Amino acid sequence: MFGVVAALALAVIITWPLAAGFGTYGRTRLVDADGMYAIWNVSWVAHTLTSDPRQLFDANLFYPHGSALAFSELNIVAGVVGIPGWLITENALVAHNSALLFAFCTSVIGAWLLARRLTGSPSAALVTAVVFGFCPYFFSHTAHIQLLIAGGIPLSLLMMHRLADDPGIRKGIALGLMIATQAQACAYYGIFAGLMVGYAALFLAISRGLWRNRRYWIALVLGTGVSVLCVVPFFMPFLDIQEGGFRRTIEDSLRFSANLASYMASSAHAHRWLLKLSASIGRWGEVLFPGLVATVLGLAGMWLAGVKPRPPDPLHPGRNDRETVLLYGSLGVLVLWASFGPKAGLYTALYHAIPLFSFLRAPSRFGVIIPLILGLFAALAIARLPERRQSAAAVIVAVLALLELNTAPFPWYQTAPFPRAYLMLAKLPRGPVAEFPFYGERIAYHLHTNYMLFSTAHWQPLLNGYSDYIPSDFRQNAGVLNWFPSTESFALLKEYRVR
């Protein structure tokens, strides 16, 4: 319980002043379309799950399309977390910000639990928790709630280690449920977690001679089955839109691949000098610098544990420094390689081998795994110290990492109260709504997110909309409604029964 409170306190401090304006602060400027989309998305899930769960996929945008929620990330986990805030306040920002703090907390706790398991040192694990939970990558994605909920990645790996240490049916089920939960929070991270667990399963089968252990393979197969059964019902709507033409090509991934400049880019105040340097090297499309503390101490820990590992500890049977370095060092090489996209080769092979990759377009997001791996190696370095010194060293390093990664006060935008017109709409009979100006140019589609945010006050179905997938008829209609008032626009509104 103390760890949860500590993680929440750190999340509040490093995201300050979010907690001071919990119901008004957010990424809600017109240039933050993804931020407004995320707020709408979380509140829609929270709203429908507590009012009419059957309507979950039939989101109130792109009327009269059904299953519009599946046009982008579902954000089921974020929506569930936002339910208490939504029920108490019916404030979309409260629901979303609850999920945001939950995201940081679970990343911190998940990384700490994994590092404690692998190092045998609760104190040293604190460094991993800070390095991963508050890495610059997350602060560059505060407008994307799904990309913040990453705690399931270390927790899935933790479940894998528990299963490998003592195979059993319950542990297989726990592993499957954790991967499925991460997939419901973020499809990208669900795929990452599944791939990493699969690699770890093969690695540990070789390193520990588990090939002939029947219980080991039964547990893994059971975990896979549980994960698939939990995810498939939520995945089916995506197949429908894929048949409608929504598919990421390998060429789409080129634009969203990492480069050297990406691994030098950071959102932290202390890294402004590095951001300027990265700009001189090339154009970065992702923020992937893990931090100096993480890099220096992580590499040192990897070398020390690999060259001179600690002797086995009967109190911690799952602890094996050399195995940890080999497993996570090789994983680090693979995710780094994949993050550079199609031109580097590995991502292309994965794209053609795994059908799910046709839904992804940002190889650079593999880079979120690097701070976790460096954090684990940093914890290995701290854990080598005499036990009486570990706590002090871990606290000092964690504080230095927090100071280095600090972004407070974070530039949240204070949202004004919704205009009274939207409160009036909430009292009217349910019917389709069109808001104007109806942005008809592709470059301006994202401005419809402002209307989506306002719709959280009334939940009437909108002809407006914005998402990853834009229906073809919306594109056509937007070109007509863009010229409202006109004869053609009035005819179209009448066709859709907009009163």
CSV table of C-alpha atoms in Angstrom, one decimal:
chain,number,residue,atom,x,y,z
A,1,MET,CA,0.0,0.0,0.0
A,2,PHE,CA,2.9,2.3,0.8
A,3,GLY,CA,4.3,1.7,-2.7
A,4,VAL,CA,1.0,2.7,-4.3
A,5,VAL,CA,0.8,5.9,-2.3
A,6,ALA,CA,4.5,6.8,-3.0
A,7,ALA,CA,3.9,6.2,-6.7
A,8,LEU,CA,0.8,8.4,-6.7
A,9,ALA,CA,2.7,11.1,-4.9
A,10,LEU,CA,5.5,11.1,-7.4
A,11,ALA,CA,3.1,11.1,-10.3
A,12,VAL,CA,1.3,14.1,-8.8
A,13,ILE,CA,4.6,16.0,-8.3
A,14,ILE,CA,6.1,15.3,-11.7
A,15,THR,CA,2.8,16.1,-13.6
A,16,TRP,CA,2.2,19.3,-11.5
A,17,PRO,CA,0.0,21.4,-11.7
A,18,LEU,CA,-2.5,18.7,-13.1
A,19,ALA,CA,-3.7,17.8,-9.6
A,20,ALA,CA,-4.4,21.5,-8.8
A,21,GLY,CA,-6.8,21.7,-11.8
A,22,PHE,CA,-8.0,18.2,-12.1
A,23,GLY,CA,-11.3,19.1,-13.7
A,24,THR,CA,-10.0,21.9,-15.9
A,25,TYR,CA,-6.5,21.0,-17.0
A,26,GLY,CA,-5.7,19.0,-20.1
A,27,ARG,CA,-4.3,19.0,-23.6
A,28,THR,CA,-7.3,20.9,-25.0
A,29,ARG,CA,-5.8,23.5,-27.4
A,30,LEU,CA,-6.9,23.3,-31.0
A,31,VAL,CA,-3.4,22.1,-31.9
A,32,ASP,CA,-3.8,19.3,-29.4
A,33,ALA,CA,-6.4,17.3,-31.4
A,34,ASP,CA,-5.1,14.0,-30.1
A,35,GLY,CA,-5.5,15.3,-26.5
A,36,MET,CA,-9.1,16.3,-27.0
A,37,TYR,CA,-9.8,13.0,-28.8
A,38,ALA,CA,-8.3,11.1,-25.8
A,39,ILE,CA,-10.5,13.0,-23.3
A,40,TRP,CA,-13.6,12.2,-25.4
A,41,ASN,CA,-12.6,8.6,-25.8
A,42,VAL,CA,-12.0,7.9,-22.1
A,43,SER,CA,-15.3,9.6,-21.1
A,44,TRP,CA,-17.3,7.8,-23.8
A,45,VAL,CA,-16.1,4.4,-22.5
A,46,ALA,CA,-16.8,5.4,-18.9
A,47,HIS,CA,-20.2,6.8,-19.8
A,48,THR,CA,-21.4,3.8,-21.9
A,49,LEU,CA,-20.1,1.1,-19.6
A,50,THR,CA,-22.1,2.7,-16.8
A,51,SER,CA,-25.2,3.5,-18.8
A,52,ASP,CA,-25.6,1.1,-21.7
A,53,PRO,CA,-22.6,-1.2,-22.3
A,54,ARG,CA,-24.2,-2.6,-25.5
A,55,GLN,CA,-23.6,0.8,-27.2
A,56,LEU,CA,-19.8,0.7,-26.3
A,57,PHE,CA,-18.6,0.5,-29.9
A,58,ASP,CA,-21.3,2.7,-31.4
A,59,ALA,CA,-19.6,6.0,-30.5
A,60,ASN,CA,-21.4,9.3,-31.1
A,61,LEU,CA,-19.3,10.4,-34.0
A,62,PHE,CA,-19.4,9.9,-37.8
A,63,TYR,CA,-23.2,9.5,-37.7
A,64,PRO,CA,-24.7,7.2,-38.9
A,65,HIS,CA,-21.7,4.9,-38.8
A,66,GLY,CA,-21.8,2.1,-36.2
A,67,SER,CA,-18.7,0.7,-34.4
A,68,ALA,CA,-17.0,4.1,-34.7
A,69,LEU,CA,-15.1,3.5,-31.5
A,70,ALA,CA,-13.0,0.9,-33.4
A,71,PHE,CA,-11.8,3.6,-35.8
A,72,SER,CA,-8.9,4.1,-33.4
A,73,GLU,CA,-7.7,2.8,-30.0
A,74,LEU,CA,-10.6,1.6,-27.8
A,75,ASN,CA,-9.0,2.7,-24.5
A,76,ILE,CA,-11.0,0.2,-22.5
A,77,VAL,CA,-8.7,0.2,-19.5
A,78,ALA,CA,-8.5,4.0,-19.4
A,79,GLY,CA,-12.3,4.2,-19.6
A,80,VAL,CA,-12.7,1.7,-16.8
A,81,VAL,CA,-10.3,3.6,-14.6
A,82,GLY,CA,-12.2,6.8,-15.4
A,83,ILE,CA,-15.5,5.4,-14.3
A,84,PRO,CA,-15.4,6.7,-10.6
A,85,GLY,CA,-14.5,10.2,-11.7
A,86,TRP,CA,-17.1,10.2,-14.4
A,87,LEU,CA,-19.9,9.0,-12.1
A,88,ILE,CA,-19.0,11.5,-9.4
A,89,THR,CA,-18.6,14.6,-11.6
A,90,GLU,CA,-19.7,13.8,-15.1
A,91,ASN,CA,-16.6,15.8,-16.1
A,92,ALA,CA,-14.7,14.3,-19.0
A,93,LEU,CA,-11.4,15.9,-17.8
A,94,VAL,CA,-11.7,14.3,-14.4
A,95,ALA,CA,-12.3,10.9,-16.0
A,96,HIS,CA,-9.3,11.3,-18.3
A,97,ASN,CA,-6.9,12.7,-15.7
A,98,SER,CA,-7.8,9.9,-13.4
A,99,ALA,CA,-6.6,7.5,-16.1
A,100,LEU,CA,-3.5,9.6,-16.7
A,101,LEU,CA,-2.3,9.4,-13.1
A,102,PHE,CA,-3.2,5.7,-13.0
A,103,ALA,CA,-0.9,5.3,-16.1
A,104,PHE,CA,2.1,6.8,-14.4
A,105,CYS,CA,1.5,5.0,-11.2
A,106,THR,CA,1.1,1.5,-12.8
A,107,SER,CA,4.3,2.0,-14.9
A,108,VAL,CA,6.2,2.9,-11.7
A,109,ILE,CA,4.8,0.0,-9.7
A,110,GLY,CA,5.1,-2.5,-12.6
A,111,ALA,CA,8.8,-1.6,-13.2
A,112,TRP,CA,9.5,-1.8,-9.4
A,113,LEU,CA,7.9,-5.2,-9.0
A,114,LEU,CA,9.9,-6.6,-12.0
A,115,ALA,CA,13.2,-5.2,-10.9
A,116,ARG,CA,12.6,-6.4,-7.3
A,117,ARG,CA,12.1,-9.9,-8.7
A,118,LEU,CA,15.2,-9.9,-10.8
A,119,THR,CA,17.6,-8.2,-8.4
A,120,GLY,CA,16.2,-9.3,-5.0
A,121,SER,CA,16.5,-5.7,-3.8
A,122,PRO,CA,13.4,-3.6,-3.2
A,123,SER,CA,15.7,-0.6,-2.8
A,124,ALA,CA,17.5,-1.0,-6.0
A,125,ALA,CA,14.2,-1.5,-7.8
A,126,LEU,CA,13.3,2.1,-7.0
A,127,VAL,CA,15.7,3.2,-9.6
A,128,THR,CA,14.1,1.1,-12.3
A,129,ALA,CA,10.7,2.5,-11.3
A,130,VAL,CA,11.7,6.1,-11.7
A,131,VAL,CA,13.7,5.6,-14.9
A,132,PHE,CA,10.9,3.8,-16.7
A,133,GLY,CA,7.8,5.4,-15.1
A,134,PHE,CA,8.9,9.0,-15.8
A,135,CYS,CA,11.0,8.6,-18.9
A,136,PRO,CA,10.8,11.5,-21.4
A,137,TYR,CA,8.9,9.3,-23.9
A,138,PHE,CA,5.8,9.3,-21.7
A,139,PHE,CA,5.8,13.1,-21.2
A,140,SER,CA,6.0,13.6,-25.0
A,141,HIS,CA,2.8,11.6,-25.3
A,142,THR,CA,0.5,13.1,-22.6
A,143,ALA,CA,-2.0,13.7,-25.4
A,144,HIS,CA,-2.2,9.9,-26.1
A,145,ILE,CA,-3.6,8.2,-23.0
A,146,GLN,CA,-3.1,4.7,-24.5
A,147,LEU,CA,0.7,5.4,-24.9
A,148,LEU,CA,0.9,6.3,-21.2
A,149,ILE,CA,-0.6,3.0,-19.9
A,150,ALA,CA,2.5,0.8,-20.1
A,151,GLY,CA,2.6,-0.8,-16.7
A,152,GLY,CA,1.4,-4.1,-18.2
A,153,ILE,CA,4.7,-4.5,-20.1
A,154,PRO,CA,6.9,-5.1,-17.0
A,155,LEU,CA,4.0,-6.9,-15.2
A,156,SER,CA,3.7,-9.3,-18.2
A,157,LEU,CA,7.4,-10.0,-18.0
A,158,LEU,CA,7.1,-10.5,-14.2
A,159,MET,CA,4.3,-13.0,-14.8
A,160,MET,CA,6.6,-14.8,-17.3
A,161,HIS,CA,9.4,-15.0,-14.7
A,162,ARG,CA,7.1,-16.3,-12.1
A,163,LEU,CA,5.9,-19.0,-14.5
A,164,ALA,CA,9.4,-20.0,-15.5
A,165,ASP,CA,10.5,-20.2,-11.8
A,166,ASP,CA,7.6,-22.5,-10.9
A,167,PRO,CA,5.4,-23.5,-13.8
A,168,GLY,CA,1.7,-23.9,-13.1
A,169,ILE,CA,-1.8,-23.5,-14.5
A,170,ARG,CA,-2.6,-20.5,-12.3
A,171,LYS,CA,0.5,-18.7,-13.4
A,172,GLY,CA,-0.2,-19.3,-17.0
A,173,ILE,CA,-3.7,-17.8,-16.6
A,174,ALA,CA,-2.2,-14.8,-14.8
A,175,LEU,CA,0.2,-14.3,-17.6
A,176,GLY,CA,-2.5,-14.4,-20.2
A,177,LEU,CA,-4.7,-12.0,-18.3
A,178,MET,CA,-1.9,-9.5,-17.9
A,179,ILE,CA,-1.0,-9.5,-21.6
A,180,ALA,CA,-4.7,-9.2,-22.5
A,181,THR,CA,-5.1,-6.3,-20.0
A,182,GLN,CA,-2.2,-4.5,-21.6
A,183,ALA,CA,-3.6,-5.1,-25.0
A,184,GLN,CA,-6.9,-3.5,-23.9
A,185,ALA,CA,-5.0,-0.5,-22.6
A,186,CYS,CA,-2.9,-0.1,-25.8
A,187,ALA,CA,-2.8,-2.3,-28.8
A,188,TYR,CA,0.9,-1.4,-29.5
A,189,TYR,CA,2.0,-2.3,-26.0
A,190,GLY,CA,-0.1,-5.5,-26.0
A,191,ILE,CA,1.8,-6.6,-29.1
A,192,PHE,CA,5.1,-5.6,-27.6
A,193,ALA,CA,4.3,-7.5,-24.4
A,194,GLY,CA,3.3,-10.6,-26.3
A,195,LEU,CA,6.4,-10.5,-28.5
A,196,MET,CA,8.7,-10.0,-25.4
A,197,VAL,CA,7.1,-12.7,-23.4
A,198,GLY,CA,7.3,-15.1,-26.4
A,199,TYR,CA,11.0,-14.3,-26.8
A,200,ALA,CA,11.6,-14.7,-23.0
A,201,ALA,CA,9.7,-18.0,-23.0
A,202,LEU,CA,12.1,-19.4,-25.7
A,203,PHE,CA,15.1,-17.9,-24.1
A,204,LEU,CA,14.3,-19.3,-20.6
A,205,ALA,CA,13.5,-22.7,-22.1
A,206,ILE,CA,17.0,-22.9,-23.5
A,207,SER,CA,18.9,-21.3,-20.6
A,208,ARG,CA,17.1,-23.4,-17.9
A,209,GLY,CA,16.6,-26.5,-19.9
A,210,LEU,CA,12.8,-26.2,-19.7
A,211,TRP,CA,12.2,-27.8,-23.1
A,212,ARG,CA,11.2,-31.1,-21.5
A,213,ASN,CA,9.1,-29.5,-18.8
A,214,ARG,CA,5.5,-30.4,-19.7
A,215,ARG,CA,4.0,-28.1,-17.0
A,216,TYR,CA,6.0,-25.2,-18.5
A,217,TRP,CA,4.5,-25.6,-22.0
A,218,ILE,CA,1.0,-26.3,-20.8
A,219,ALA,CA,1.1,-23.1,-18.7
A,220,LEU,CA,2.3,-21.1,-21.7
A,221,VAL,CA,-0.3,-22.6,-24.1
A,222,LEU,CA,-3.0,-21.9,-21.5
A,223,GLY,CA,-1.8,-18.3,-21.0
A,224,THR,CA,-1.8,-17.8,-24.8
A,225,GLY,CA,-5.4,-19.1,-25.0
A,226,VAL,CA,-6.6,-16.9,-22.2
A,227,SER,CA,-5.0,-13.9,-23.8
A,228,VAL,CA,-6.6,-14.6,-27.2
A,229,LEU,CA,-10.0,-15.3,-25.7
A,230,CYS,CA,-10.0,-12.0,-23.8
A,231,VAL,CA,-8.9,-9.9,-26.8
A,232,VAL,CA,-10.7,-11.4,-29.7
A,233,PRO,CA,-14.2,-10.0,-28.9
A,234,PHE,CA,-12.8,-6.5,-28.8
A,235,PHE,CA,-10.7,-7.1,-31.9
A,236,MET,CA,-13.4,-8.2,-34.3
A,237,PRO,CA,-14.7,-4.6,-35.2
A,238,PHE,CA,-11.1,-3.8,-36.4
A,239,LEU,CA,-11.4,-6.6,-39.0
A,240,ASP,CA,-14.5,-4.9,-40.3
A,241,ILE,CA,-12.8,-1.6,-40.9
A,242,GLN,CA,-9.8,-3.3,-42.3
A,243,GLU,CA,-12.1,-4.8,-45.0
A,244,GLY,CA,-13.3,-1.3,-45.6
A,245,GLY,CA,-9.7,-0.2,-46.5
A,246,PHE,CA,-8.0,0.6,-43.2
A,247,ARG,CA,-4.6,-1.0,-43.4
A,248,ARG,CA,-1.1,0.2,-42.5
A,249,THR,CA,1.3,-0.4,-45.3
A,250,ILE,CA,5.0,-1.0,-44.8
A,251,GLU,CA,5.6,2.4,-46.5
A,252,ASP,CA,3.5,4.1,-43.8
A,253,SER,CA,6.0,3.0,-41.2
A,254,LEU,CA,8.9,4.8,-42.8
A,255,ARG,CA,7.6,8.1,-41.7
A,256,PHE,CA,7.2,7.0,-38.1
A,257,SER,CA,10.6,5.2,-37.6
A,258,ALA,CA,13.2,6.2,-35.1
A,259,ASN,CA,16.6,7.6,-36.0
A,260,LEU,CA,19.7,8.7,-34.1
A,261,ALA,CA,18.1,12.1,-33.4
A,262,SER,CA,15.1,10.4,-31.8
A,263,TYR,CA,17.4,8.8,-29.2
A,264,MET,CA,18.8,12.2,-28.4
A,265,ALA,CA,15.4,13.9,-28.1
A,266,SER,CA,13.9,14.6,-24.7
A,267,SER,CA,11.0,16.5,-23.2
A,268,ALA,CA,12.8,17.1,-19.8
A,269,HIS,CA,13.9,20.6,-18.8
A,270,ALA,CA,17.5,19.4,-18.1
A,271,HIS,CA,17.8,18.0,-21.7
A,272,ARG,CA,17.1,21.2,-23.6
A,273,TRP,CA,20.8,21.4,-24.7
A,274,LEU,CA,20.5,17.8,-26.0
A,275,LEU,CA,17.4,18.6,-27.9
A,276,LYS,CA,19.2,21.4,-29.8
A,277,LEU,CA,22.0,19.0,-30.5
A,278,SER,CA,19.6,16.3,-31.8
A,279,ALA,CA,18.0,18.9,-34.1
A,280,SER,CA,21.4,19.6,-35.6
A,281,ILE,CA,21.9,15.9,-36.4
A,282,GLY,CA,18.5,15.3,-38.1
A,283,ARG,CA,14.8,15.6,-37.8
A,284,TRP,CA,13.4,13.5,-34.9
A,285,GLY,CA,9.9,12.2,-35.0
A,286,GLU,CA,9.9,10.6,-31.5
A,287,VAL,CA,11.3,11.4,-28.1
A,288,LEU,CA,13.4,8.4,-27.0
A,289,PHE,CA,16.3,9.6,-24.9
A,290,PRO,CA,16.2,7.5,-21.7
A,291,GLY,CA,18.2,9.9,-19.6
A,292,LEU,CA,21.8,10.2,-18.6
A,293,VAL,CA,21.4,8.5,-15.2
A,294,ALA,CA,19.6,5.6,-16.9
A,295,THR,CA,22.2,5.3,-19.7
A,296,VAL,CA,25.4,5.6,-17.6
A,297,LEU,CA,24.3,3.5,-14.7
A,298,GLY,CA,22.4,1.0,-16.9
A,299,LEU,CA,25.4,0.3,-19.1
A,300,ALA,CA,27.6,0.0,-16.0
A,301,GLY,CA,25.2,-2.4,-14.4
A,302,MET,CA,25.0,-4.5,-17.5
A,303,TRP,CA,28.8,-4.8,-17.7
A,304,LEU,CA,29.3,-5.5,-14.0
A,305,ALA,CA,26.6,-8.1,-13.9
A,306,GLY,CA,27.7,-9.8,-17.1
A,307,VAL,CA,31.4,-9.9,-16.2
A,308,LYS,CA,31.2,-10.7,-12.5
A,309,PRO,CA,27.6,-11.8,-11.6
A,310,ARG,CA,26.6,-12.2,-7.9
A,311,PRO,CA,26.6,-15.7,-6.6
A,312,PRO,CA,23.2,-17.5,-6.5
A,313,ASP,CA,20.9,-16.6,-3.6
A,314,PRO,CA,18.8,-19.4,-2.1
A,315,LEU,CA,16.3,-16.8,-0.8
A,316,HIS,CA,15.8,-15.5,-4.3
A,317,PRO,CA,15.7,-18.6,-6.6
A,318,GLY,CA,14.7,-16.6,-9.6
A,319,ARG,CA,17.6,-14.2,-9.4
A,320,ASN,CA,20.4,-14.9,-11.9
A,321,ASP,CA,22.4,-11.8,-12.9
A,322,ARG,CA,24.0,-13.3,-16.0
A,323,GLU,CA,20.7,-14.7,-17.3
A,324,THR,CA,19.1,-11.3,-16.7
A,325,VAL,CA,21.8,-9.5,-18.6
A,326,LEU,CA,21.7,-11.9,-21.5
A,327,LEU,CA,17.9,-12.0,-21.7
A,328,TYR,CA,17.3,-8.2,-21.4
A,329,GLY,CA,20.5,-7.3,-23.3
A,330,SER,CA,19.4,-9.3,-26.3
A,331,LEU,CA,15.9,-7.9,-26.0
A,332,GLY,CA,17.3,-4.4,-25.9
A,333,VAL,CA,19.2,-5.0,-29.1
A,334,LEU,CA,16.1,-6.4,-30.8
A,335,VAL,CA,13.7,-3.6,-29.8
A,336,LEU,CA,16.3,-1.0,-30.7
A,337,TRP,CA,16.7,-2.6,-34.1
A,338,ALA,CA,13.0,-2.8,-34.7
A,339,SER,CA,12.5,0.8,-33.7
A,340,PHE,CA,14.5,2.0,-36.7
A,341,GLY,CA,11.7,0.7,-39.0
A,342,PRO,CA,11.6,-1.0,-42.4
A,343,LYS,CA,14.9,0.2,-43.6
A,344,ALA,CA,16.7,-1.6,-40.8
A,345,GLY,CA,15.2,-4.9,-41.8
A,346,LEU,CA,13.8,-6.5,-38.6
A,347,TYR,CA,10.5,-4.5,-38.6
A,348,THR,CA,9.9,-5.5,-42.2
A,349,ALA,CA,10.3,-9.2,-41.2
A,350,LEU,CA,7.9,-8.8,-38.3
A,351,TYR,CA,5.4,-7.0,-40.5
A,352,HIS,CA,5.3,-9.8,-43.0
A,353,ALA,CA,5.3,-12.5,-40.3
A,354,ILE,CA,2.7,-11.1,-37.9
A,355,PRO,CA,-0.6,-10.0,-39.4
A,356,LEU,CA,-1.3,-7.7,-36.4
A,357,PHE,CA,1.4,-5.4,-37.7
A,358,SER,CA,-0.9,-4.2,-40.4
A,359,PHE,CA,-2.6,-2.1,-37.7
A,360,LEU,CA,0.6,-0.5,-36.6
A,361,ARG,CA,2.5,2.4,-38.2
A,362,ALA,CA,5.0,3.6,-35.6
A,363,PRO,CA,8.1,1.4,-35.2
A,364,SER,CA,9.7,4.1,-33.1
A,365,ARG,CA,7.4,3.2,-30.2
A,366,PHE,CA,9.5,0.1,-29.6
A,367,GLY,CA,11.9,2.6,-28.0
A,368,VAL,CA,9.7,2.8,-24.9
A,369,ILE,CA,11.3,-0.6,-23.9
A,370,ILE,CA,14.8,0.9,-23.7
A,371,PRO,CA,14.3,2.9,-20.5
A,372,LEU,CA,12.9,-0.2,-18.8
A,373,ILE,CA,15.9,-2.4,-19.8
A,374,LEU,CA,18.4,0.3,-18.8
A,375,GLY,CA,16.5,0.7,-15.5
A,376,LEU,CA,16.8,-3.0,-14.8
A,377,PHE,CA,20.5,-2.9,-15.4
A,378,ALA,CA,20.9,0.2,-13.2
A,379,ALA,CA,19.1,-1.7,-10.4
A,380,LEU,CA,21.6,-4.6,-10.9
A,381,ALA,CA,24.4,-2.1,-10.3
A,382,ILE,CA,22.8,-0.7,-7.1
A,383,ALA,CA,22.1,-4.3,-5.9
A,384,ARG,CA,25.8,-5.1,-5.9
A,385,LEU,CA,26.5,-2.7,-3.1
A,386,PRO,CA,26.5,-3.9,0.5
A,387,GLU,CA,22.9,-4.3,1.8
A,388,ARG,CA,23.3,-1.5,4.3
A,389,ARG,CA,24.3,1.0,1.6
A,390,GLN,CA,21.7,0.0,-1.0
A,391,SER,CA,18.8,2.0,0.3
A,392,ALA,CA,20.8,5.3,0.6
A,393,ALA,CA,22.4,4.8,-2.9
A,394,ALA,CA,19.0,3.9,-4.5
A,395,VAL,CA,17.3,7.0,-3.0
A,396,ILE,CA,20.1,9.3,-4.1
A,397,VAL,CA,20.1,7.9,-7.7
A,398,ALA,CA,16.3,8.0,-7.9
A,399,VAL,CA,16.3,11.6,-6.8
A,400,LEU,CA,19.0,12.5,-9.3
A,401,ALA,CA,16.9,10.7,-12.0
A,402,LEU,CA,13.8,12.6,-11.0
A,403,LEU,CA,15.6,15.9,-11.1
A,404,GLU,CA,17.0,15.0,-14.5
A,405,LEU,CA,13.7,13.9,-16.0
A,406,ASN,CA,11.6,16.7,-14.4
A,407,THR,CA,9.1,18.5,-16.6
A,408,ALA,CA,7.2,20.4,-13.9
A,409,PRO,CA,5.4,22.7,-14.1
A,410,PHE,CA,4.0,20.8,-17.1
A,411,PRO,CA,2.3,23.1,-19.7
A,412,TRP,CA,-1.3,21.9,-19.3
A,413,TYR,CA,-4.0,24.1,-20.8
A,414,GLN,CA,-6.9,25.3,-18.7
A,415,THR,CA,-10.2,24.5,-20.3
A,416,ALA,CA,-13.0,27.1,-20.1
A,417,PRO,CA,-16.5,25.9,-19.0
A,418,PHE,CA,-18.5,24.5,-21.9
A,419,PRO,CA,-20.9,26.9,-23.6
A,420,ARG,CA,-24.5,26.7,-22.4
A,421,ALA,CA,-25.7,25.5,-25.8
A,422,TYR,CA,-24.2,22.1,-25.1
A,423,LEU,CA,-26.0,21.8,-21.7
A,424,MET,CA,-29.2,22.7,-23.6
A,425,LEU,CA,-28.6,19.9,-26.1
A,426,ALA,CA,-28.4,17.4,-23.2
A,427,LYS,CA,-32.0,18.2,-22.4
A,428,LEU,CA,-33.3,17.6,-25.9
A,429,PRO,CA,-34.6,14.3,-27.4
A,430,ARG,CA,-31.8,12.2,-28.9
A,431,GLY,CA,-31.1,13.1,-32.5
A,432,PRO,CA,-28.2,13.7,-34.9
A,433,VAL,CA,-26.2,17.0,-34.6
A,434,ALA,CA,-24.0,18.8,-37.0
A,435,GLU,CA,-21.6,21.5,-35.8
A,436,PHE,CA,-20.3,24.3,-37.9
A,437,PRO,CA,-18.0,25.3,-39.4
A,438,PHE,CA,-17.8,21.8,-40.7
A,439,TYR,CA,-14.2,21.5,-41.6
A,440,GLY,CA,-14.0,19.9,-45.1
A,441,GLU,CA,-10.3,19.9,-45.9
A,442,ARG,CA,-8.3,16.8,-44.9
A,443,ILE,CA,-5.7,19.1,-43.2
A,444,ALA,CA,-8.4,20.5,-41.0
A,445,TYR,CA,-10.3,17.3,-40.0
A,446,HIS,CA,-8.6,17.3,-36.6
A,447,LEU,CA,-10.5,20.5,-35.6
A,448,HIS,CA,-13.6,18.3,-35.3
A,449,THR,CA,-12.2,17.1,-32.0
A,450,ASN,CA,-13.3,20.3,-30.3
A,451,TYR,CA,-16.9,19.4,-31.1
A,452,MET,CA,-16.2,15.8,-29.8
A,453,LEU,CA,-15.0,17.2,-26.5
A,454,PHE,CA,-18.1,19.4,-26.2
A,455,SER,CA,-20.3,16.4,-27.0
A,456,THR,CA,-19.3,14.9,-23.6
A,457,ALA,CA,-21.9,17.3,-22.1
A,458,HIS,CA,-24.8,15.8,-24.1
A,459,TRP,CA,-23.7,12.6,-26.0
A,460,GLN,CA,-25.9,13.4,-29.0
A,461,PRO,CA,-24.8,11.6,-32.2
A,462,LEU,CA,-22.5,13.8,-34.3
A,463,LEU,CA,-22.1,14.0,-38.0
A,464,ASN,CA,-18.7,15.4,-37.1
A,465,GLY,CA,-15.8,13.2,-36.2
A,466,TYR,CA,-12.1,12.6,-36.2
A,467,SER,CA,-10.1,9.3,-35.8
A,468,ASP,CA,-7.3,7.2,-37.3
A,469,TYR,CA,-9.8,5.9,-39.8
A,470,ILE,CA,-11.9,8.4,-41.7
A,471,PRO,CA,-14.9,6.9,-43.5
A,472,SER,CA,-15.1,7.7,-47.2
A,473,ASP,CA,-18.6,9.0,-47.0
A,474,PHE,CA,-17.5,11.4,-44.3
A,475,ARG,CA,-14.9,12.8,-46.6
A,476,GLN,CA,-17.5,13.4,-49.3
A,477,ASN,CA,-20.1,14.9,-46.9
A,478,ALA,CA,-17.5,17.1,-45.3
A,479,GLY,CA,-16.8,18.7,-48.7
A,480,VAL,CA,-20.5,19.6,-49.0
A,481,LEU,CA,-21.1,20.7,-45.4
A,482,ASN,CA,-18.0,22.8,-45.6
A,483,TRP,CA,-20.0,25.3,-47.7
A,484,PHE,CA,-22.9,25.6,-45.3
A,485,PRO,CA,-25.3,27.3,-45.7
A,486,SER,CA,-25.9,26.1,-49.3
A,487,THR,CA,-28.7,24.2,-51.1
A,488,GLU,CA,-26.6,21.1,-51.2
A,489,SER,CA,-25.7,21.2,-47.5
A,490,PHE,CA,-29.4,21.7,-46.4
A,491,ALA,CA,-30.3,18.7,-48.6
A,492,LEU,CA,-27.7,16.6,-47.0
A,493,LEU,CA,-28.7,17.6,-43.5
A,494,LYS,CA,-32.3,16.7,-44.3
A,495,GLU,CA,-31.2,13.3,-45.6
A,496,TYR,CA,-29.5,12.6,-42.2
A,497,ARG,CA,-32.5,14.0,-40.3
A,498,VAL,CA,-30.6,16.8,-38.6
A,499,ARG,CA,-33.3,19.0,-37.1
